[in-house]
Amino acid sequence: MCGIVAYIGGEAALPRLIEGLRRLEYRGYDSAGVAVLDGEGLWVRKDVGRVSELAGHLQGGPGTQVGIAHTRWATHGGVTQPNAHPHTDGTGRIAVVHNGIIENSSEIRARLGKRGVTFKSETDTEVLPHLIREAYKGDPLQAVRDALAHVRGTYGIAVVFADAPDVLVVARNGSPLVVGLGRGETVVASDPQAVVAHTRQVVYLQDKEIALVTREGVQVSTLEGREVQLPVETLDGDYGLASKEGFPHFMLKEIHEQPRSIRRALRGRLQLEEGNAKLGGLNMTPRDLVAVNSVISLGCGTSFHAGMAAAMAIEALARVPARAEIASEFRYRHPIIPRDTLYFAISQSGETADTLGAVQEVQLKGGEVMGVVNVVGSTIARTCARGVYVHSGPEIAVASTKAFTSQVAAMLVYTLMMARCTNLSLEQGQLVAKALDAVPGAVAHYLSEPGPIEEAVERIAKARYVLFLGRGFSYPVALEGALKLKEIAYIPSEGYPAGEMKHGPIAMLDPGTPVVFVCPRDGQTEKAISNMMEVKARGAWLIVIHTRGDDEVARLADLAIPVPETADFASPLVTVLPLQLIAYHAGLALGRDVDKPRNLAKSVTVE
Ligand code: AGP
């Protein structure tokens, strides 16, 4: 989603801003722009399309050393050149880039309109440079502070003033900003990825804070004007410029990385001898674990599906009630937060506004939320004081693959830890630990022999509609398979619990409709076989993901894709793999931009 980079230093700003934007491209965007000082004024270029296209139009741009830049993911107003950021005031001497949403922008527009301000875009953001212009009396920091007093909503902003060439002003409320403190240069960005090329020494702005940024550093204060000393932190994650490592796309690379990424999620956490596990970041004693009377996972999209798979495992192994909730719905239904419920906020990016909102609601009501996050230092990780990093490494493709399996793996480690205290004997715990330890090997084995994916794709790429089915642990996998196919190939598809098909979606089946049935051998296989018969009786084309060697199931399929045997609770970690590959290859077959599918953002920082 939208990205911000701002630079003030001793080198030409334009190439540095473009490099920063390139590092944010993975977040997803539809237009990009820059504003840099130009002699007496500002030089602004922005357009719809890729950062590389924008870079192509910057020849002859000024070599000045101060500027701001942005990648936009449209919310208010269509994908057009005027709606791209930066936005300027009427004189063109103040420029603003903004992430987030100004909720009262219509009222402000109407007010400013009456005072003779004309607007060039349909965006909510454009009110900001006009408000700042009205407030500007020669003090940039005070002008932004006064302007923000009129604003309701979320923002991360960076502002450049032609009349104050030695400063930038940035502010945050609900949209992350990190300030990189280099030698004689300061870089501000919405994501540490865009800062690390300059420095690893950073401060994270907090909500309702504003900062004056100079070449020498940053002075932070609250919006009310109280000075703040933020701790300088060192970025120690893997922020290298992501490489495809010889794969044609990040998505395929990330699918193939899963044996390693799952191993990282498990490493040092499983205790094979003790039949137990340890997640230091949760800081929970056995007494704390047994005091938990229910578990709720909060997340969106793929992360919600990971939470569903985890909840089923917690109920099965720990015998503690557990469920997953869609974070975007959670806080608006006035949820009851029982004291003895443990919440997990599952998020790859750690910046998803809906999930963050759910976390804050739980915390406000006195509940305990643990973060299950990939991006180190992200807002959700920081907001939940305790939690677990899933360590899948940077996920660049917009569609989540390796983060899903790492999230499930990390939650299964928690499951074992809890189950060992509540329900499992030493021997049972050892079996669970051993089963988890075997997963990376099973994943590697599958990826080396993925089965007839091409044949499946041949059918699916031509389909009008695809139905994904699964029972029990395979139901969240069916949901994830359908989500992936929609995201990457734009093929209408839905995931359903297989037993529910006869209550509606069966009406969608024509002769030849592809139905992908996720059916590893487990306690529900017999029931699943009956559901497969119902599919076959309608002449649909049945693709079955089954346990290698399970001929009873394979025989029923028009196309059978075998996966290695696992314990039932760990099966999502292998059954999801063919579905990821099907989505990837179907997307390619249809000429889609698989790493950056249309309309999607990697990190969804608006509600
Ligand atoms: C995954 O392929 C999607 N792009 C999307 O559903 C994603 O999982 C969701 O937006 C949540 O993101 P998060 O894990 O970063 O919070």
XYZ file of C-alpha atoms and ligand atoms in Angstrom:
623
model
C 0.000 0.000 0.000
C 1.099 3.658 -0.093
C 4.771 4.295 0.636
C 6.630 7.400 1.791
C 10.293 8.321 1.399
C 11.788 11.669 2.386
C 15.454 12.667 2.120
C 17.544 15.564 3.395
C 21.318 15.286 3.166
C 24.455 16.075 1.243
C 23.723 14.122 -1.949
C 21.257 14.614 -4.791
C 17.822 13.690 -3.443
C 16.139 12.428 -6.634
C 18.109 9.191 -7.156
C 17.889 8.438 -3.441
C 14.148 8.969 -3.388
C 13.685 6.725 -6.430
C 15.851 4.022 -4.869
C 13.728 4.261 -1.713
C 10.511 3.950 -3.717
C 11.912 0.882 -5.510
C 12.421 -0.748 -2.135
C 8.775 -0.069 -1.276
C 7.380 -1.336 -4.577
C 6.564 -4.748 -3.120
C 3.869 -3.125 -0.974
C 1.689 -2.560 -4.050
C 0.785 0.791 -5.631
C -0.730 2.311 -8.733
C 1.063 5.650 -9.127
C 4.209 7.375 -7.930
C 5.657 10.859 -7.558
C 8.410 13.084 -6.179
C 8.852 16.698 -5.082
C 12.325 18.185 -4.614
C 13.628 21.684 -4.021
C 14.354 23.498 -7.267
C 16.224 26.771 -6.864
C 13.573 29.032 -5.418
C 10.628 26.650 -5.755
C 9.609 22.985 -5.845
C 9.959 20.556 -8.743
C 7.117 18.019 -8.761
C 6.710 14.996 -11.058
C 4.084 12.309 -10.595
C 2.187 9.869 -12.724
C 0.168 6.679 -12.886
C 2.303 3.544 -13.328
C 5.529 2.017 -12.114
C 8.424 3.701 -10.303
C 10.639 2.746 -13.274
C 8.391 4.801 -15.572
C 8.549 7.757 -13.194
C 12.346 7.405 -13.030
C 12.415 7.616 -16.837
C 10.823 11.079 -16.635
C 13.280 12.544 -14.159
C 16.098 13.298 -16.610
C 17.175 16.891 -16.170
C 15.607 17.109 -12.710
C 17.357 19.297 -10.125
C 20.315 17.903 -8.201
C 19.108 19.447 -4.935
C 19.426 17.571 -1.688
C 15.972 17.739 -0.150
C 12.760 16.050 -1.265
C 9.831 13.743 -0.636
C 8.412 10.837 -2.655
C 5.422 8.534 -2.630
C 3.841 5.427 -4.081
C 0.040 5.649 -4.015
C -2.558 2.899 -3.699
C -5.862 4.582 -4.554
C -8.483 5.034 -1.828
C -10.104 8.462 -2.313
C -10.240 9.179 -6.026
C -9.351 7.053 -9.032
C -5.963 6.063 -10.357
C -5.103 9.295 -12.199
C -2.142 11.634 -12.544
C -3.757 14.496 -10.557
C -4.600 12.107 -7.715
C -0.999 10.855 -7.414
C 1.133 12.366 -4.612
C 2.816 14.754 -3.826
C 0.021 17.313 -3.534
C 0.810 21.015 -3.386
C -0.853 24.141 -2.059
C -2.123 26.855 -4.432
C 1.285 28.536 -4.674
C 3.132 25.286 -5.372
C 5.586 26.050 -2.546
C 4.431 23.413 -0.067
C 4.225 19.741 -1.050
C 2.842 16.833 0.985
C 2.898 13.049 0.698
C 0.452 11.135 2.852
C -0.376 7.562 3.845
C -3.706 6.913 5.560
C -7.138 8.507 5.277
C -8.319 11.985 6.298
C -11.832 11.129 7.428
C -13.194 14.688 7.559
C -11.697 15.749 4.217
C -15.126 16.509 2.662
C -15.971 19.015 5.423
C -12.520 20.618 5.161
C -12.765 20.794 1.362
C -16.109 22.541 1.618
C -14.710 25.029 4.144
C -11.574 25.736 2.124
C -13.636 25.950 -1.074
C -15.678 28.791 0.467
C -12.400 30.586 1.166
C -11.472 30.417 -2.527
C -9.200 27.363 -2.534
C -9.392 25.335 -5.732
C -8.564 21.660 -5.747
C -6.710 19.810 -8.483
C -7.432 16.262 -7.318
C -10.222 14.167 -5.797
C -8.042 13.023 -2.917
C -8.542 13.459 0.799
C -4.815 14.302 1.035
C -5.022 17.533 -0.929
C -6.635 19.354 1.990
C -3.321 19.058 3.876
C -1.094 21.375 1.784
C -3.897 23.960 1.731
C -4.396 23.769 5.498
C -0.635 24.031 6.028
C -0.461 27.040 3.685
C -3.175 28.822 5.702
C -1.313 28.094 8.939
C 2.178 28.997 7.657
C 3.646 32.093 9.288
C 7.310 31.236 8.715
C 7.531 28.249 11.107
C 7.109 24.968 9.150
C 6.748 22.756 12.235
C 4.087 24.963 13.812
C 2.213 25.238 10.500
C 1.934 21.451 10.157
C 0.981 21.114 13.811
C -1.763 23.740 13.435
C -3.021 22.179 10.201
C -3.234 18.723 11.768
C -5.390 20.123 14.562
C -8.198 20.358 11.965
C -7.806 16.813 10.752
C -9.505 13.574 11.805
C -8.218 10.231 10.556
C -4.977 8.392 10.035
C -1.794 9.744 8.579
C 1.882 9.398 8.042
C 2.979 12.557 6.245
C 6.122 14.237 4.972
C 6.121 17.903 4.008
C 8.657 19.967 2.080
C 8.638 23.778 1.994
C 10.274 25.841 -0.767
C 10.576 28.629 1.818
C 12.347 26.452 4.405
C 14.939 24.555 2.352
C 16.863 23.104 5.301
C 14.055 21.157 6.949
C 11.349 18.599 6.344
C 8.372 18.072 8.643
C 6.903 14.627 9.241
C 4.042 13.456 11.463
C 2.327 10.231 12.341
C -1.054 9.062 13.514
C -1.875 5.444 12.718
C 0.454 5.118 9.706
C 4.050 4.128 10.457
C 7.086 6.352 9.934
C 10.667 5.468 10.698
C 13.453 8.062 10.733
C 16.915 6.888 9.670
C 19.779 8.873 11.209
C 22.725 8.839 8.797
C 25.971 10.846 8.705
C 24.981 14.265 7.462
C 21.737 12.893 6.076
C 18.338 11.898 7.442
C 15.892 9.625 5.663
C 12.277 9.145 6.658
C 10.165 6.304 5.295
C 7.020 4.365 5.964
C 9.029 1.133 6.001
C 12.593 0.411 7.216
C 13.296 -1.194 3.793
C 13.719 2.302 2.354
C 16.064 3.449 5.117
C 18.653 0.684 5.420
C 20.626 1.710 2.332
C 21.553 4.862 4.303
C 21.712 3.784 7.933
C 20.568 1.187 10.466
C 20.222 3.728 13.292
C 16.562 4.676 13.496
C 13.836 6.149 15.645
C 10.219 5.089 15.226
C 7.727 7.921 15.456
C 4.713 7.131 17.638
C 1.096 8.134 17.038
C 0.313 11.828 17.479
C 3.965 12.788 17.157
C 5.480 15.329 14.796
C 9.136 15.905 13.922
C 11.387 18.528 12.441
C 13.895 16.729 10.244
C 17.266 18.212 9.306
C 20.535 16.838 7.890
C 21.780 16.536 11.470
C 18.863 14.523 12.824
C 15.378 14.855 14.159
C 13.542 16.729 16.919
C 10.373 14.943 17.959
C 7.448 16.404 19.892
C 3.820 15.563 20.479
C 1.118 17.285 18.459
C 0.417 19.320 21.598
C 4.018 20.540 21.622
C 5.632 18.487 24.385
C 9.212 17.483 23.529
C 9.827 13.715 23.243
C 13.081 11.732 23.442
C 12.673 8.585 21.364
C 15.176 5.762 21.786
C 17.569 5.248 18.866
C 17.268 1.635 17.737
C 19.417 -0.488 15.432
C 17.705 -2.298 12.568
C 19.009 -5.836 12.699
C 16.607 -7.663 10.364
C 17.352 -8.892 6.841
C 16.693 -5.815 4.736
C 18.913 -6.676 1.756
C 17.535 -5.776 -1.663
C 15.442 -8.826 -2.305
C 16.698 -11.095 -5.046
C 14.731 -13.654 -7.043
C 17.664 -16.063 -6.701
C 17.261 -17.302 -10.256
C 13.485 -17.782 -10.093
C 11.396 -15.869 -12.665
C 9.183 -14.356 -9.956
C 9.326 -13.643 -6.233
C 6.161 -15.679 -5.723
C 7.756 -18.849 -7.128
C 10.951 -18.199 -5.186
C 8.961 -17.776 -1.982
C 6.958 -20.954 -2.595
C 10.221 -22.853 -2.988
C 11.744 -21.241 0.078
C 9.207 -22.907 2.372
C 11.305 -25.834 3.590
C 13.770 -23.237 4.937
C 11.223 -20.685 6.152
C 9.193 -23.293 8.052
C 12.407 -24.630 9.543
C 13.188 -21.096 10.778
C 9.743 -20.827 12.386
C 10.435 -24.065 14.289
C 14.164 -23.680 14.952
C 15.161 -23.605 18.602
C 11.537 -23.833 19.644
C 10.739 -27.560 19.522
C 11.888 -29.733 22.424
C 11.830 -33.236 20.955
C 12.921 -35.092 24.091
C 10.562 -33.261 26.414
C 7.683 -33.478 23.919
C 7.273 -29.769 24.408
C 8.064 -26.394 22.862
C 9.228 -22.967 23.953
C 8.374 -19.537 22.643
C 10.486 -17.163 24.691
C 8.760 -14.057 23.310
C 5.453 -15.097 24.899
C 7.021 -15.264 28.342
C 4.346 -17.684 29.623
C 4.836 -20.159 32.446
C 2.896 -23.464 32.527
C 0.695 -21.825 35.158
C -0.059 -18.984 32.701
C -0.766 -21.492 29.925
C -3.271 -23.551 31.901
C -5.024 -20.390 33.043
C -5.993 -19.668 29.424
C -9.594 -20.746 28.942
C -9.943 -19.876 25.277
C -7.814 -18.665 22.393
C -8.837 -16.260 19.635
C -6.715 -15.500 16.572
C -7.231 -12.176 14.816
C -6.133 -11.616 11.240
C -7.125 -10.751 7.695
C -6.983 -12.680 4.440
C -4.284 -15.317 4.445
C -3.377 -14.544 8.044
C -6.995 -15.199 9.045
C -6.781 -18.589 7.311
C -3.586 -19.360 9.255
C -5.481 -18.472 12.445
C -8.296 -20.857 11.496
C -5.874 -23.731 10.968
C -4.213 -22.931 14.302
C -7.530 -22.742 16.164
C -8.467 -26.228 14.961
C -5.127 -27.591 16.153
C -5.482 -25.912 19.564
C -8.906 -27.460 20.078
C -7.737 -30.872 18.858
C -4.501 -31.046 20.852
C -4.905 -28.724 23.836
C -8.665 -29.286 24.194
C -9.144 -25.577 24.817
C -11.861 -23.679 22.914
C -10.286 -21.706 20.074
C -11.447 -19.787 17.024
C -10.262 -17.284 14.465
C -11.894 -13.931 13.868
C -11.681 -11.643 10.861
C -9.947 -8.602 12.306
C -11.776 -6.068 10.121
C -15.097 -7.170 11.629
C -13.942 -7.710 15.160
C -13.915 -4.344 16.867
C -17.077 -3.028 15.238
C -19.259 -5.700 16.726
C -18.473 -4.527 20.238
C -16.697 -7.770 21.198
C -16.731 -9.265 24.657
C -13.129 -9.646 25.870
C -13.024 -12.247 28.632
C -10.059 -11.948 31.015
C -9.042 -15.581 30.590
C -8.975 -15.497 26.775
C -5.616 -15.229 25.028
C -5.592 -13.333 21.709
C -3.109 -13.718 18.879
C -2.766 -11.020 16.211
C -1.467 -12.772 13.115
C 0.040 -10.530 10.450
C 2.814 -10.891 7.897
C 3.444 -7.167 7.509
C 2.610 -6.199 11.065
C 1.030 -3.047 9.609
C -2.492 -4.162 8.660
C -4.787 -1.409 9.930
C -7.729 -3.758 10.526
C -5.623 -6.123 12.621
C -3.997 -3.266 14.514
C -7.463 -1.858 15.256
C -8.552 -5.234 16.651
C -5.413 -5.402 18.821
C -6.104 -1.960 20.237
C -9.708 -2.884 21.002
C -8.621 -5.992 22.927
C -5.969 -4.022 24.800
C -8.404 -1.234 25.633
C -10.711 -3.756 27.237
C -7.896 -5.215 29.312
C -7.223 -8.289 27.166
C -3.845 -9.805 26.374
C -2.739 -9.956 22.714
C 0.364 -11.681 21.443
C 1.739 -10.706 18.049
C 2.478 -13.399 15.473
C 4.311 -11.249 12.990
C 6.885 -11.563 10.239
C 8.238 -8.026 9.883
C 10.521 -7.241 12.795
C 9.813 -3.906 14.479
C 6.470 -3.441 12.694
C 3.619 -1.608 14.364
C 1.670 -4.699 15.466
C 4.826 -6.333 16.823
C 5.559 -3.195 18.820
C 1.988 -2.681 19.960
C 1.752 -6.206 21.363
C 4.469 -6.137 23.947
C 4.805 -9.928 23.725
C 4.682 -12.288 20.787
C 6.518 -14.417 18.312
C 8.303 -13.561 15.100
C 7.615 -16.166 12.423
C 10.957 -15.534 10.654
C 9.812 -16.323 7.153
C 12.199 -13.646 5.803
C 11.072 -10.743 3.585
C 8.019 -11.714 1.567
C 8.052 -9.581 -1.574
C 5.319 -11.102 -3.777
C 2.036 -9.430 -2.906
C 0.285 -12.785 -2.509
C 1.330 -14.418 0.707
C 2.749 -17.953 0.479
C 5.685 -18.631 2.779
C 4.300 -16.325 5.459
C 1.161 -18.504 5.656
C 3.106 -21.686 6.344
C 5.391 -19.913 8.812
C 2.395 -18.478 10.659
C 0.776 -21.911 10.885
C 4.076 -23.478 11.981
C 4.624 -20.857 14.714
C 1.067 -21.282 15.962
C 1.538 -25.059 16.026
C 4.576 -24.540 18.247
C 2.344 -22.556 20.598
C -0.275 -25.317 20.342
C 2.219 -27.940 21.446
C 3.416 -25.740 24.317
C -0.117 -25.253 25.547
C -1.293 -28.795 24.843
C 1.606 -30.306 26.759
C 0.402 -28.423 29.842
C -3.294 -29.065 29.386
C -3.770 -32.407 27.716
C -0.789 -34.305 26.304
C 1.338 -36.948 27.992
C 5.100 -36.998 27.486
C 4.762 -39.646 24.741
C 1.956 -37.773 22.982
C 3.941 -34.528 23.182
C 6.979 -36.261 21.711
C 4.879 -37.493 18.788
C 3.552 -33.988 18.101
C 7.048 -32.460 18.308
C 8.400 -35.160 15.996
C 5.566 -34.613 13.525
C 6.304 -30.878 13.429
C 10.016 -31.463 13.072
C 9.330 -33.642 10.009
C 7.354 -30.929 8.175
C 10.232 -29.048 6.459
C 11.436 -32.365 4.984
C 7.933 -33.219 3.747
C 7.592 -29.756 2.189
C 10.956 -30.116 0.421
C 9.939 -33.556 -0.801
C 6.670 -32.285 -2.250
C 8.312 -29.314 -3.978
C 10.811 -31.639 -5.629
C 7.920 -33.724 -7.008
C 4.933 -31.388 -7.280
C 2.774 -33.743 -9.362
C 0.556 -32.870 -12.335
C 0.193 -29.121 -11.675
C 0.290 -28.285 -15.410
C -2.717 -30.507 -16.168
C -4.646 -28.871 -13.349
C -3.744 -25.411 -14.632
C -4.795 -26.279 -18.188
C -8.355 -26.819 -16.913
C -8.403 -24.109 -14.283
C -7.040 -21.299 -16.477
C -10.016 -21.797 -18.827
C -12.622 -22.069 -16.087
C -15.421 -19.607 -15.433
C -15.520 -20.671 -11.782
C -13.510 -22.943 -9.505
C -14.712 -24.466 -6.233
C -12.209 -25.433 -3.510
C -13.421 -27.888 -0.870
C -11.997 -29.364 2.309
C -13.141 -30.700 5.659
C -11.624 -30.070 9.105
C -7.986 -28.978 8.838
C -8.401 -28.782 5.062
C -11.205 -26.215 5.173
C -8.890 -23.209 5.816
C -6.636 -24.606 3.103
C -9.567 -24.616 0.660
C -10.250 -20.977 1.578
C -6.605 -20.116 1.037
C -6.490 -21.935 -2.328
C -9.507 -19.964 -3.566
C -8.092 -16.665 -2.280
C -4.766 -17.317 -4.021
C -6.447 -18.125 -7.350
C -8.575 -14.968 -7.167
C -5.594 -12.798 -6.247
C -3.173 -14.070 -8.862
C -5.296 -15.291 -11.771
C -8.491 -13.233 -11.207
C -10.578 -16.383 -11.688
C -13.858 -16.419 -9.728
C -13.364 -19.059 -7.072
C -14.563 -19.840 -3.602
C -13.543 -22.068 -0.749
C -16.141 -24.059 1.143
C -16.299 -26.688 3.873
C -17.002 -29.786 1.787
C -20.010 -30.872 3.849
C -21.636 -27.509 3.222
C -21.459 -27.796 -0.586
C -24.824 -29.537 -0.855
C -26.416 -26.596 0.955
C -25.804 -24.190 -1.911
C -22.638 -24.082 -4.002
C -23.489 -27.426 -5.634
C -25.801 -25.354 -7.864
C -22.678 -23.830 -9.439
C -21.432 -27.144 -10.791
C -21.689 -27.725 -14.535
C -20.223 -30.710 -16.310
C -16.492 -29.947 -16.447
C -16.400 -27.322 -13.648
C -13.045 -27.753 -11.875
C -13.452 -28.675 -8.203
C -10.258 -28.813 -6.139
C -10.780 -31.119 -3.170
C -8.203 -30.981 -0.371
C -8.341 -34.450 1.139
C -5.304 -35.718 3.041
C -5.976 -38.978 4.902
C -7.404 -38.006 8.305
C -10.412 -38.634 10.505
C -12.739 -36.995 7.978
C -11.658 -38.818 4.824
C -14.670 -41.164 4.718
C -17.057 -38.208 4.851
C -14.979 -36.376 2.264
C -15.268 -39.339 -0.092
C -19.077 -39.037 0.046
C -18.751 -35.335 -0.827
C -16.516 -36.246 -3.779
C -19.211 -38.607 -5.052
C -21.683 -35.719 -4.959
C -19.261 -33.637 -7.065
C -18.700 -36.444 -9.561
C -22.415 -37.118 -9.908
C -22.770 -33.557 -11.324
C -20.085 -34.203 -13.935
C -17.658 -31.686 -12.384
C -13.931 -32.209 -12.957
C -12.400 -33.376 -9.708
C -8.823 -32.463 -8.777
C -7.878 -34.113 -5.494
C -4.971 -33.241 -3.217
C -4.427 -36.517 -1.366
C -1.887 -38.308 0.799
C 0.655 -40.157 -1.323
C -0.330 -43.814 -1.483
C -3.980 -43.231 -0.602
C -5.351 -45.021 -3.656
C -8.907 -45.114 -2.369
C -9.066 -41.300 -2.666
C -6.794 -40.948 -5.707
C -8.975 -43.361 -7.714
C -11.958 -41.020 -7.447
C -10.133 -38.083 -8.992
C -9.997 -36.912 -12.589
C -6.602 -35.570 -11.585
C -4.833 -36.682 -8.410
C -2.039 -34.619 -6.839
C -0.230 -36.544 -4.094
C 1.406 -34.855 -1.094
C 3.606 -36.462 1.588
C 1.949 -37.914 4.670
C 1.877 -35.682 7.767
C 0.039 -35.594 11.071
C -3.495 -34.258 10.487
C -2.908 -30.965 12.369
C 0.215 -30.300 10.244
C -1.441 -31.187 6.929
C -2.204 -27.522 5.931
C 1.569 -27.020 5.707
C 1.772 -29.450 2.789
C -1.698 -29.447 1.236
C -1.500 -25.696 0.609
C 1.611 -26.110 -1.577
C -0.100 -27.441 -4.744
C -2.751 -24.738 -4.397
C -0.049 -22.043 -4.318
C 1.558 -23.562 -7.410
C -1.783 -23.824 -9.227
C -2.526 -20.138 -8.571
C 0.953 -19.091 -9.677
C 0.893 -21.088 -12.931
C -2.723 -20.166 -13.726
C -1.776 -16.496 -13.279
C 1.180 -16.933 -15.631
C -0.938 -18.801 -18.191
C -3.347 -15.854 -18.231
C -0.562 -13.282 -18.527
C -1.101 -11.766 -15.063
C 1.514 -9.775 -13.162
C 1.906 -12.532 -10.570
C 4.169 -10.631 -8.183
C 2.058 -7.469 -8.256
C -1.549 -8.418 -8.962
C -3.899 -5.592 -9.817
C -5.591 -3.591 -7.049
C -3.820 -5.437 -4.228
C -1.375 -4.058 -1.708
C 1.174 -5.981 0.312
C 0.580 -4.036 3.434
C -2.953 -2.743 3.883
C -2.568 0.282 6.111
C -6.089 1.676 5.712
C -9.320 0.256 7.087
C -2.494 -12.530 0.995
O -2.146 -13.148 -0.195
C -3.187 -11.265 0.824
N -2.489 -10.358 -0.006
C -3.892 -10.677 2.017
O -5.027 -11.438 2.221
C -3.103 -10.589 3.352
O -2.926 -11.852 3.885
C -3.882 -9.679 4.316
O -3.978 -8.399 3.766
C -3.253 -9.611 5.683
O -1.971 -9.080 5.629
P -0.980 -9.211 6.849
O -0.680 -10.644 7.032
O 0.227 -8.424 6.423
O -1.653 -8.617 8.037
